[in-house]
Amino acid sequence: EAEVAQSPRYKITEKSQAVAFWCDPISGHATLYWYRQILGQGPELLVQFQDESVVDDSQLPKDRFSAERLKGVDSTLKIQPAELGDSAMYLCASSPRTVKLTDTQYFGPGTRLTVL
Amino acid sequence: GENVEQHPSTLSVQEGDSAVIKCTYSDSASNYFPWYKQELGKRPQLIIDIRSNVGEKKDQRIAVTLNKTAKHFSLHITETQPEDSAVYFCAASEDTGRRALTFGSGTRLQVQP
C-alpha cells in the first residue's frame, strides 16, 4: 500500500539555525498539506498545495517559514531561523485529485523537530 | 474559519465498557468528519469518517453519529480493549481532499484492564 514519505524523522537543531523537511506524497495525489502538531494539541494547517500552487498559506509564519512544491510532486518546508516555539511534529498529508467517497487525507509519519 | 471543540480531554474507562467522545463544529459548510487515533510519536490513523449525507456509520466496535442541525458529532467505542488506549482527534472539513482539516484538541483515552 502506498504511503506518504517524510524525512528526516527526527531533527534536533539550535535556535537561529535553518532546518528543512521533505515530503513525498502518494503517487498521483494532487493535493499536499503541511500540518504542525504541538505536543498535546491537534494538528494545525500550515500550507496547502494543489499541484504546484499554494491554495492556503494563511497560517504559515511567512517571516521564517517557506514551502515549495516546484514540480507538483514532492515538497519542502523550511524554517529559517528556527525558534524554540517551533519544536513540534511536522506532518505531511496528501489526497487525490478526484475525490471518491472512500478517499481521505493520508498522513506521513511526521518529522519531530526539537529546537534547543 | 472553522472551529472544532472536543470533549472530554481525558477519558478513563474499564476494559469492556463503552467510551464516547463528542465534538462540535462552527462552520455549517463542513460536510466531512473524520476521526483519527494517534499513538505516542506516531502519525494520526483514520479510524472512521462520516459525510453529511448520513447520520450514523458503524464499523465493528466503532460508530460515529452526526447531527448537522446541532453541529455536533460523536465517536462511540464499545467493548473497549487496552489497545484502544491512545489520543483520539475529531476533525472537520468542507470538502474531502480539497480543504484542509480542522482538528479538535484531542481526547486521551485510557482503558484500564
JSON list of C-alpha atoms in Angstrom, two decimals, chain A residues 42-43, chain B residues 4-7 21-25 32-37 48 64 73-75 87-92 101-107:
[
{"chain": "A", "resi": 42, "resn": "GLY", "atom": "CA", "xyz": [-4.33, 18.67, 17.35]},
{"chain": "A", "resi": 43, "resn": "PRO", "atom": "CA", "xyz": [-2.57, 19.26, 14.02]},
{"chain": "B", "resi": 4, "resn": "VAL", "atom": "CA", "xyz": [-13.82, 22.36, 16.33]},
{"chain": "B", "resi": 5, "resn": "GLU", "atom": "CA", "xyz": [-14.22, 21.76, 20.04]},
{"chain": "B", "resi": 6, "resn": "GLN", "atom": "CA", "xyz": [-13.69, 18.32, 21.53]},
{"chain": "B", "resi": 7, "resn": "HIS", "atom": "CA", "xyz": [-14.65, 16.88, 24.91]},
{"chain": "B", "resi": 21, "resn": "ILE", "atom": "CA", "xyz": [-16.12, 11.41, 22.66]},
{"chain": "B", "resi": 22, "resn": "LYS", "atom": "CA", "xyz": [-18.00, 14.47, 21.46]},
{"chain": "B", "resi": 23, "resn": "CYS", "atom": "CA", "xyz": [-17.15, 17.27, 19.06]},
{"chain": "B", "resi": 24, "resn": "THR", "atom": "CA", "xyz": [-18.89, 20.41, 17.92]},
{"chain": "B", "resi": 25, "resn": "TYR", "atom": "CA", "xyz": [-18.08, 22.47, 14.86]},
{"chain": "B", "resi": 32, "resn": "TYR", "atom": "CA", "xyz": [-16.74, 15.69, 6.14]},
{"chain": "B", "resi": 33, "resn": "PHE", "atom": "CA", "xyz": [-15.94, 14.50, 9.67]},
{"chain": "B", "resi": 34, "resn": "PRO", "atom": "CA", "xyz": [-13.11, 12.02, 10.21]},
{"chain": "B", "resi": 35, "resn": "TRP", "atom": "CA", "xyz": [-11.82, 10.58, 13.46]},
{"chain": "B", "resi": 36, "resn": "TYR", "atom": "CA", "xyz": [-8.15, 9.78, 13.98]},
{"chain": "B", "resi": 37, "resn": "LYS", "atom": "CA", "xyz": [-6.35, 7.65, 16.51]},
{"chain": "B", "resi": 48, "resn": "ILE", "atom": "CA", "xyz": [-13.74, 6.11, 10.80]},
{"chain": "B", "resi": 64, "resn": "VAL", "atom": "CA", "xyz": [-19.88, 7.79, 14.61]},
{"chain": "B", "resi": 73, "resn": "PHE", "atom": "CA", "xyz": [-20.71, 14.57, 16.02]},
{"chain": "B", "resi": 74, "resn": "SER", "atom": "CA", "xyz": [-19.63, 11.82, 18.35]},
{"chain": "B", "resi": 75, "resn": "LEU", "atom": "CA", "xyz": [-17.39, 8.77, 18.41]},
{"chain": "B", "resi": 87, "resn": "VAL", "atom": "CA", "xyz": [-5.29, 10.02, 21.76]},
{"chain": "B", "resi": 88, "resn": "TYR", "atom": "CA", "xyz": [-8.32, 10.48, 19.54]},
{"chain": "B", "resi": 89, "resn": "PHE", "atom": "CA", "xyz": [-8.88, 13.53, 17.36]},
{"chain": "B", "resi": 90, "resn": "CYS", "atom": "CA", "xyz": [-12.02, 14.63, 15.58]},
{"chain": "B", "resi": 91, "resn": "ALA", "atom": "CA", "xyz": [-11.78, 16.87, 12.54]},
{"chain": "B", "resi": 92, "resn": "ALA", "atom": "CA", "xyz": [-13.99, 18.72, 10.09]},
{"chain": "B", "resi": 101, "resn": "LEU", "atom": "CA", "xyz": [-8.92, 19.51, 8.08]},
{"chain": "B", "resi": 102, "resn": "THR", "atom": "CA", "xyz": [-9.59, 21.50, 11.24]},
{"chain": "B", "resi": 103, "resn": "PHE", "atom": "CA", "xyz": [-8.84, 19.30, 14.22]},
{"chain": "B", "resi": 104, "resn": "GLY", "atom": "CA", "xyz": [-10.18, 19.20, 17.73]},
{"chain": "B", "resi": 105, "resn": "SER", "atom": "CA", "xyz": [-7.81, 19.37, 20.67]},
{"chain": "B", "resi": 106, "resn": "GLY", "atom": "CA", "xyz": [-7.82, 15.62, 21.28]},
{"chain": "B", "resi": 107, "resn": "THR", "atom": "CA", "xyz": [-9.06, 13.14, 23.88]}
]
